[in-house]
Amino acid sequence: MMNDTLGATLKIAGAGLQAQSTRLRVVAENLANADSTATTKGGDPYRRKTVSFDSLMDRASGAELVRVKQIGRDRSDFQLAYDPSHPAADDKGYVKRPNVQPMIEMMDMREAGRAFEASMNVIEQSRAMMNRVVDLLRS
């Protein structure tokens, strides 16, 4: 009974780690491309990526796990910047800038990092509990 519960706990925490790891990767990609504009006249710049989550029932353990449902694209408008010398400038001299807002990305990164850390703590505590059970069984 206890082993089943700890196993389910580890599966839940592991799924959380995997989901938040994907989220952190997407946020890092967004930040890395925050200044990536098109290279052709009137072209579109980098479009911010988003991550949506879903739950999934693990039949073997009876645990409800989180998973990445989709990596999508943020459809918000691009910012316009006047730069007539830029190769991607339109006929009026405006360049479309990515719809990435670094402050929002940093907040997402911090939140994902905390969720990742919480899952790691669950795993560490579960391992400590399993070790304690083994120690009790030995004595």
mmCIF file of C-alpha atoms in Angstrom:
data_model
loop_
_atom_site.group_PDB
_atom_site.id
_atom_site.type_symbol
_atom_site.label_atom_id
_atom_site.label_comp_id
_atom_site.label_asym_id
_atom_site.label_seq_id
_atom_site.Cartn_x
_atom_site.Cartn_y
_atom_site.Cartn_z
ATOM 1 C CA MET A 1 0.000 0.000 0.000
ATOM 2 C CA MET A 2 2.664 2.497 1.024
ATOM 3 C CA ASN A 3 4.861 1.516 -1.931
ATOM 4 C CA ASP A 4 1.920 2.092 -4.333
ATOM 5 C CA THR A 5 1.273 5.517 -2.839
ATOM 6 C CA LEU A 6 4.927 6.527 -3.006
ATOM 7 C CA GLY A 7 5.180 5.187 -6.553
ATOM 8 C CA ALA A 8 2.162 7.264 -7.612
ATOM 9 C CA THR A 9 3.678 10.286 -5.880
ATOM 10 C CA LEU A 10 6.903 9.818 -7.818
ATOM 11 C CA LYS A 11 4.997 9.492 -11.106
ATOM 12 C CA ILE A 12 3.057 12.690 -10.401
ATOM 13 C CA ALA A 13 6.208 14.602 -9.490
ATOM 14 C CA GLY A 14 8.065 13.201 -12.508
ATOM 15 C CA ALA A 15 5.289 14.300 -14.841
ATOM 16 C CA GLY A 16 5.437 17.760 -13.252
ATOM 17 C CA LEU A 17 9.185 17.907 -13.820
ATOM 18 C CA GLN A 18 8.798 16.964 -17.460
ATOM 19 C CA ALA A 19 6.006 19.503 -18.079
ATOM 20 C CA GLN A 20 7.854 22.364 -16.378
ATOM 21 C CA SER A 21 11.074 21.435 -18.166
ATOM 22 C CA THR A 22 9.273 21.864 -21.492
ATOM 23 C CA ARG A 23 7.846 25.163 -20.287
ATOM 24 C CA LEU A 24 11.292 26.403 -19.280
ATOM 25 C CA ARG A 25 12.692 25.418 -22.692
ATOM 26 C CA VAL A 26 9.925 27.338 -24.489
ATOM 27 C CA VAL A 27 10.429 30.419 -22.295
ATOM 28 C CA ALA A 28 14.171 30.311 -22.964
ATOM 29 C CA GLU A 29 13.494 30.082 -26.700
ATOM 30 C CA ASN A 30 11.147 33.073 -26.490
ATOM 31 C CA LEU A 31 13.743 35.133 -24.626
ATOM 32 C CA ALA A 32 16.481 34.146 -27.063
ATOM 33 C CA ASN A 33 14.320 35.350 -29.963
ATOM 34 C CA ALA A 34 12.961 38.520 -28.355
ATOM 35 C CA ASP A 35 14.845 40.608 -30.936
ATOM 36 C CA SER A 36 14.575 38.270 -33.939
ATOM 37 C CA THR A 37 13.057 40.194 -36.812
ATOM 38 C CA ALA A 38 12.423 39.084 -40.356
ATOM 39 C CA THR A 39 15.209 39.385 -42.917
ATOM 40 C CA THR A 40 12.972 40.115 -45.896
ATOM 41 C CA LYS A 41 10.922 43.187 -46.647
ATOM 42 C CA GLY A 42 7.571 43.157 -44.820
ATOM 43 C CA GLY A 43 8.248 39.696 -43.353
ATOM 44 C CA ASP A 44 7.007 38.502 -39.972
ATOM 45 C CA PRO A 45 9.377 38.280 -37.004
ATOM 46 C CA TYR A 46 9.588 35.520 -34.424
ATOM 47 C CA ARG A 47 6.194 34.742 -32.918
ATOM 48 C CA ARG A 48 6.101 33.951 -29.199
ATOM 49 C CA LYS A 49 5.443 30.314 -28.310
ATOM 50 C CA THR A 50 3.036 29.260 -25.571
ATOM 51 C CA VAL A 51 2.621 26.050 -23.592
ATOM 52 C CA SER A 52 -0.732 24.614 -22.543
ATOM 53 C CA PHE A 53 -1.134 21.777 -20.086
ATOM 54 C CA ASP A 54 -3.619 18.956 -19.722
ATOM 55 C CA SER A 55 -4.198 16.189 -17.220
ATOM 56 C CA LEU A 56 -3.877 12.504 -17.986
ATOM 57 C CA MET A 57 -5.030 9.580 -15.871
ATOM 58 C CA ASP A 58 -2.315 6.971 -15.376
ATOM 59 C CA ARG A 59 -4.284 3.738 -15.159
ATOM 60 C CA ALA A 60 -1.437 1.724 -13.672
ATOM 61 C CA SER A 61 -1.046 3.940 -10.606
ATOM 62 C CA GLY A 62 -4.465 5.620 -10.552
ATOM 63 C CA ALA A 63 -2.717 8.988 -10.450
ATOM 64 C CA GLU A 64 -3.694 12.043 -12.438
ATOM 65 C CA LEU A 65 -0.619 13.386 -14.210
ATOM 66 C CA VAL A 66 0.089 16.715 -15.868
ATOM 67 C CA ARG A 67 1.362 16.753 -19.418
ATOM 68 C CA VAL A 68 2.067 19.291 -22.139
ATOM 69 C CA LYS A 69 -1.036 19.413 -24.291
ATOM 70 C CA GLN A 70 0.302 21.738 -26.954
ATOM 71 C CA ILE A 71 3.060 24.160 -27.807
ATOM 72 C CA GLY A 72 1.227 26.894 -29.629
ATOM 73 C CA ARG A 73 1.818 30.363 -31.017
ATOM 74 C CA ASP A 74 0.772 33.617 -29.388
ATOM 75 C CA ARG A 75 -1.481 35.355 -31.901
ATOM 76 C CA SER A 76 -1.145 38.823 -30.357
ATOM 77 C CA ASP A 77 -0.125 41.674 -32.637
ATOM 78 C CA PHE A 78 3.475 42.459 -33.425
ATOM 79 C CA GLN A 79 4.963 45.763 -32.285
ATOM 80 C CA LEU A 80 5.987 48.196 -35.023
ATOM 81 C CA ALA A 81 9.273 50.079 -34.907
ATOM 82 C CA TYR A 82 10.330 52.793 -37.319
ATOM 83 C CA ASP A 83 13.627 51.741 -38.903
ATOM 84 C CA PRO A 84 13.655 52.453 -42.652
ATOM 85 C CA SER A 85 17.214 51.097 -43.032
ATOM 86 C CA HIS A 86 16.268 47.629 -41.753
ATOM 87 C CA PRO A 87 16.021 44.933 -44.482
ATOM 88 C CA ALA A 88 12.551 43.907 -43.199
ATOM 89 C CA ALA A 89 11.127 47.445 -43.236
ATOM 90 C CA ASP A 90 7.885 47.893 -45.144
ATOM 91 C CA ASP A 91 7.243 50.711 -47.646
ATOM 92 C CA LYS A 92 6.578 53.166 -44.792
ATOM 93 C CA GLY A 93 9.823 52.252 -42.995
ATOM 94 C CA TYR A 94 8.269 50.166 -40.199
ATOM 95 C CA VAL A 95 9.649 46.843 -39.013
ATOM 96 C CA LYS A 96 7.520 44.272 -37.225
ATOM 97 C CA ARG A 97 9.027 43.347 -33.861
ATOM 98 C CA PRO A 98 8.430 40.014 -32.085
ATOM 99 C CA ASN A 99 5.453 39.822 -29.735
ATOM 100 C CA VAL A 100 7.737 38.637 -26.922
ATOM 101 C CA GLN A 101 7.643 40.680 -23.732
ATOM 102 C CA PRO A 102 10.773 39.825 -21.724
ATOM 103 C CA MET A 103 9.172 40.771 -18.392
ATOM 104 C CA ILE A 104 6.323 38.303 -18.930
ATOM 105 C CA GLU A 105 8.792 35.625 -20.014
ATOM 106 C CA MET A 106 10.881 36.190 -16.886
ATOM 107 C CA MET A 107 7.764 35.851 -14.719
ATOM 108 C CA ASP A 108 6.832 32.622 -16.547
ATOM 109 C CA MET A 109 10.378 31.348 -16.062
ATOM 110 C CA ARG A 110 10.275 32.095 -12.361
ATOM 111 C CA GLU A 111 6.909 30.368 -11.954
ATOM 112 C CA ALA A 112 8.041 27.310 -13.926
ATOM 113 C CA GLY A 113 11.268 27.185 -11.932
ATOM 114 C CA ARG A 114 9.353 27.189 -8.664
ATOM 115 C CA ALA A 115 7.017 24.446 -9.878
ATOM 116 C CA PHE A 116 10.056 22.432 -11.007
ATOM 117 C CA GLU A 117 11.675 22.913 -7.606
ATOM 118 C CA ALA A 118 8.474 21.847 -5.819
ATOM 119 C CA SER A 119 8.371 18.624 -7.842
ATOM 120 C CA MET A 120 12.018 17.966 -7.027
ATOM 121 C CA ASN A 121 11.261 18.438 -3.326
ATOM 122 C CA VAL A 122 8.409 15.920 -3.577
ATOM 123 C CA ILE A 123 10.776 13.394 -5.155
ATOM 124 C CA GLU A 124 13.435 13.983 -2.496
ATOM 125 C CA GLN A 125 10.921 13.626 0.331
ATOM 126 C CA SER A 126 9.472 10.459 -1.209
ATOM 127 C CA ARG A 127 12.926 8.942 -1.505
ATOM 128 C CA ALA A 128 13.663 9.841 2.101
ATOM 129 C CA MET A 129 10.421 8.181 3.181
ATOM 130 C CA MET A 130 11.223 5.031 1.189
ATOM 131 C CA ASN A 131 14.710 4.906 2.721
ATOM 132 C CA ARG A 132 13.210 5.301 6.185
ATOM 133 C CA VAL A 133 10.790 2.410 5.509
ATOM 134 C CA VAL A 134 13.692 0.229 4.352
ATOM 135 C CA ASP A 135 15.624 1.154 7.511
ATOM 136 C CA LEU A 136 12.628 0.243 9.678
ATOM 137 C CA LEU A 137 12.220 -3.086 7.909
ATOM 138 C CA ARG A 138 15.901 -3.929 8.494
ATOM 139 C CA SER A 139 15.700 -3.359 12.222
#
